[in-house]
Coordinates of C-alpha atoms in Angstrom, one line a residue:
G1 CA 28.6 -4.1 15.5
D2 CA 26.5 -6.4 13.7
L3 CA 23.9 -4.3 12.1
V4 CA 21.8 -7.3 10.8
S5 CA 21.5 -9.1 13.9
A6 CA 21.0 -5.8 15.9
T7 CA 17.9 -4.7 13.9
Q8 CA 16.6 -8.2 14.0
L9 CA 16.6 -8.3 17.7
T10 CA 15.3 -4.5 18.0
G11 CA 12.5 -5.5 15.7
V12 CA 11.4 -8.6 17.8
F13 CA 11.7 -6.6 21.1
S14 CA 9.6 -3.9 19.6
A15 CA 7.0 -6.1 18.6
K16 CA 6.4 -7.2 21.9
R17 CA 6.2 -4.0 23.8
V18 CA 3.4 -2.1 21.5
G19 CA 1.5 -1.8 24.6
D20 CA 4.1 0.3 26.1
L21 CA 4.7 2.4 23.3
L22 CA 1.4 3.4 21.9
P23 CA -1.1 4.3 24.6
F24 CA -4.2 3.5 22.9
C25 CA -3.2 0.2 21.6
H26 CA -3.9 -2.7 23.8
P27 CA -1.3 -5.3 24.6
V28 CA -1.7 -8.9 23.0
T29 CA 0.1 -11.9 23.2
V30 CA 2.7 -12.4 20.4
D31 CA 3.5 -15.9 19.8
F32 CA 5.9 -15.3 16.6
V33 CA 8.1 -12.8 15.4
E34 CA 10.3 -12.9 12.3
V35 CA 12.2 -9.8 11.1
Q36 CA 14.1 -10.1 8.1
V37 CA 16.7 -7.4 7.2
R38 CA 18.6 -7.1 3.7
V39 CA 21.6 -4.7 3.1
N40 CA 21.4 -3.4 -0.5
E41 CA 24.0 -1.2 -2.2
E42 CA 22.2 1.7 -1.6
D43 CA 19.6 1.1 1.3
V44 CA 18.3 -1.3 4.0
E45 CA 15.2 -3.4 3.5
V46 CA 13.4 -4.5 6.7
R47 CA 10.4 -6.8 6.9
A48 CA 8.7 -8.2 9.8
T49 CA 5.9 -10.9 10.2
V50 CA 4.0 -11.2 13.4
G51 CA 1.4 -13.5 14.6
G52 CA -0.4 -15.4 17.8
I53 CA -3.4 -17.0 18.6
G54 CA -5.2 -14.0 19.8
R55 CA -8.4 -13.0 17.6
T56 CA -6.9 -9.8 16.8
G57 CA -4.8 -8.7 14.1
Y58 CA -1.1 -8.1 14.7
E59 CA -0.6 -5.3 12.1
M60 CA 0.5 -2.9 14.8
E61 CA 3.0 -5.2 15.9
A62 CA 4.6 -5.7 12.7
L63 CA 4.6 -2.2 11.9
T64 CA 6.0 -1.1 15.0
A65 CA 8.8 -3.8 14.6
V66 CA 9.8 -2.5 11.5
S67 CA 9.6 1.2 12.2
V68 CA 11.9 0.6 15.4
A69 CA 14.4 -1.6 13.6
L70 CA 14.6 1.0 11.2
L71 CA 15.5 3.4 13.7
N72 CA 18.1 1.1 14.9
V73 CA 19.6 1.2 11.5
Y74 CA 19.8 5.0 11.5
D75 CA 21.3 5.0 14.8
M76 CA 23.9 2.6 13.9
C77 CA 24.6 4.3 10.8
K78 CA 24.2 7.9 11.5
G79 CA 27.9 8.2 12.0
V80 CA 28.5 7.4 8.1
D81 CA 25.5 9.0 6.8
S82 CA 23.2 11.6 8.7
T83 CA 21.2 12.4 5.6
M84 CA 19.4 9.0 5.7
V85 CA 15.5 9.0 4.9
I86 CA 13.1 6.3 6.6
E87 CA 10.3 5.8 4.2
E88 CA 7.6 3.3 2.8
I89 CA 6.8 1.9 5.9
R90 CA 3.5 -0.1 4.9
L91 CA 1.4 -3.0 5.8
T92 CA 1.6 -5.7 2.9
E93 CA -0.9 -8.2 4.3
K94 CA -3.0 -8.8 7.4
S95 CA -5.3 -11.5 8.7
G96 CA -7.4 -12.0 11.6
G97 CA -9.2 -9.1 13.7
K98 CA -12.3 -7.5 12.0
S99 CA -11.0 -8.1 8.5
D100 CA -8.3 -9.7 6.2
W101 CA -6.5 -7.2 4.0
E102 CA -3.6 -8.1 1.5
R103 CA -1.7 -5.4 -0.2
D104 CA 0.1 -7.5 -3.1
L105 CA -1.9 -7.8 -6.3
S106 CA 0.0 -11.0 -7.3
G107 CA -2.2 -13.2 -9.7
V108 CA -4.3 -10.0 -10.7
R109 CA -4.5 -9.4 -14.0
V110 CA -4.8 -5.4 -14.7
N111 CA -5.2 -3.6 -18.1
V112 CA -4.2 -0.1 -18.5
L113 CA -5.9 2.1 -21.0
S114 CA -4.8 5.8 -21.6
P115 CA -4.2 8.1 -24.6
R116 CA -1.1 9.2 -23.0
E117 CA 1.8 6.8 -22.7
D118 CA 3.3 8.7 -20.0
L119 CA 0.5 8.3 -17.6
R120 CA 0.3 4.4 -18.8
E121 CA 3.9 3.8 -17.7
I122 CA 3.5 5.6 -14.1
A123 CA 0.6 3.6 -13.7
V124 CA 2.0 0.2 -14.8
G125 CA 5.2 1.2 -12.6
Y126 CA 2.8 1.3 -9.4
L127 CA 1.1 -1.7 -10.6
K128 CA 4.3 -3.9 -11.0
K129 CA 5.4 -2.7 -7.4
L130 CA 2.3 -4.5 -6.2
S131 CA 3.1 -7.5 -8.1
A132 CA 0.1 -7.0 -10.4
E133 CA 0.3 -8.8 -13.9
I134 CA -0.2 -6.3 -17.1
S135 CA -2.7 -8.2 -19.5
R136 CA -5.7 -7.4 -21.9
D137 CA -7.4 -10.1 -20.3
A138 CA -8.0 -8.3 -17.2
H139 CA -9.8 -8.5 -13.8
L140 CA -9.4 -4.9 -13.2
L141 CA -9.6 -2.0 -15.8
L142 CA -7.6 1.1 -15.0
I143 CA -8.8 3.8 -17.4
L144 CA -7.1 7.4 -17.6
G145 CA -8.6 10.2 -19.2
E146 CA -11.2 8.3 -21.5
P147 CA -14.9 7.7 -21.1
Y148 CA -16.3 4.3 -20.0
A149 CA -19.6 3.0 -19.1
L150 CA -20.0 1.8 -15.4
E151 CA -22.9 -1.0 -15.0
E152 CA -22.5 -0.4 -11.1
R153 CA -20.8 2.3 -9.1
I154 CA -19.1 1.5 -5.8
S155 CA -20.3 4.6 -4.3
A156 CA -18.9 4.0 -0.6
F157 CA -15.7 3.7 -2.0
E158 CA -15.8 6.7 -4.3
S159 CA -16.8 8.8 -1.2
V160 CA -13.9 8.0 0.5
V161 CA -11.4 8.8 -2.3
A162 CA -13.2 12.0 -2.5
F163 CA -12.8 12.8 1.0
H164 CA -9.2 12.2 1.0
D165 CA -8.5 14.0 -2.1
F166 CA -10.6 17.2 -0.7
R167 CA -8.3 16.8 2.4
R168 CA -5.0 16.8 0.4
D169 CA -6.3 19.7 -2.0
P170 CA -9.2 21.9 -0.6
T171 CA -9.0 24.1 -3.5
G172 CA -9.7 21.1 -6.1
A173 CA -13.0 20.4 -7.6
G174 CA -13.1 16.8 -6.2
S175 CA -11.4 13.8 -6.9
E176 CA -13.5 13.0 -10.0
I177 CA -12.2 9.4 -9.7
R178 CA -14.8 6.8 -10.3
I179 CA -14.9 3.1 -9.4
G180 CA -17.5 0.6 -10.3
R181 CA -18.0 -2.7 -12.2
D182 CA -18.7 -2.8 -16.1
R183 CA -21.1 -5.3 -17.8
E184 CA -18.7 -8.1 -17.6
G185 CA -18.5 -7.8 -14.0
R186 CA -14.7 -6.4 -14.0
L187 CA -13.6 -4.0 -11.3
V188 CA -13.1 -0.5 -13.2
V189 CA -11.3 2.4 -11.8
L190 CA -11.6 5.8 -13.8
I191 CA -9.1 8.3 -13.2
P192 CA -8.9 11.9 -15.0
E193 CA -6.0 12.5 -17.4
S194 CA -4.0 14.1 -14.4
E195 CA -0.5 12.5 -13.0
D196 CA -1.4 14.3 -9.5
K197 CA -4.8 12.2 -9.4
L198 CA -2.8 9.2 -10.6
R199 CA -0.3 9.4 -7.9
F200 CA -2.6 10.3 -5.2
F201 CA -4.9 7.2 -6.0
F202 CA -2.2 4.8 -5.9
E203 CA -0.1 6.1 -3.1
T204 CA -3.4 6.5 -1.1
F205 CA -5.5 3.4 -2.0
G206 CA -3.3 1.2 -3.9
G207 CA -3.2 -1.1 -1.2
V208 CA -6.8 -1.8 -1.0
L209 CA -7.7 -2.7 -4.6
R210 CA -7.5 -6.5 -4.0
S211 CA -10.2 -6.1 -1.3
L212 CA -12.6 -4.7 -4.2
L213 CA -12.2 -7.4 -6.7

């Protein structure tokens, strides 16, 4: 069958049935659903945009649309490749409800400082996936394994990071990741000279950096 059309239809249908699929997610009126499907040489990408006139956000409808649409891709293609993996389902932008949220860092200038070039390259790779601009004239400083004076600490966010790091690795000595602002008012993230800590931070909290700026 037509993989693209079937996947789009599945996504649209799923976005409108979230209340039936998730027992603790109350039903909302969905006024708009767009499901985009792109078939690449080695993978299939699905993106969903969902909206309505309700006061709540529609992130669960969008995430459900993508998730079930990808299950349809698996169902239609499993006869060709049963080793397929569904991965990287994430929210990229939300407006409405209790808060607005955007994962994309387009327009945000970031400077990455590290004595280790390999760590810097990893960080730059994550930032480019978030559409950030790498620049010395930065809104955000990402400092890896170097001391830096913070004028103000964002303690509440640091506590959240430490909590998730402890859940991930209870044997560790704490996240040792510091977030704050310098004298020029720039957002600063201090991460130890550790690839493990760097990847943990971006994979867990990369999407909320814009909200701290």
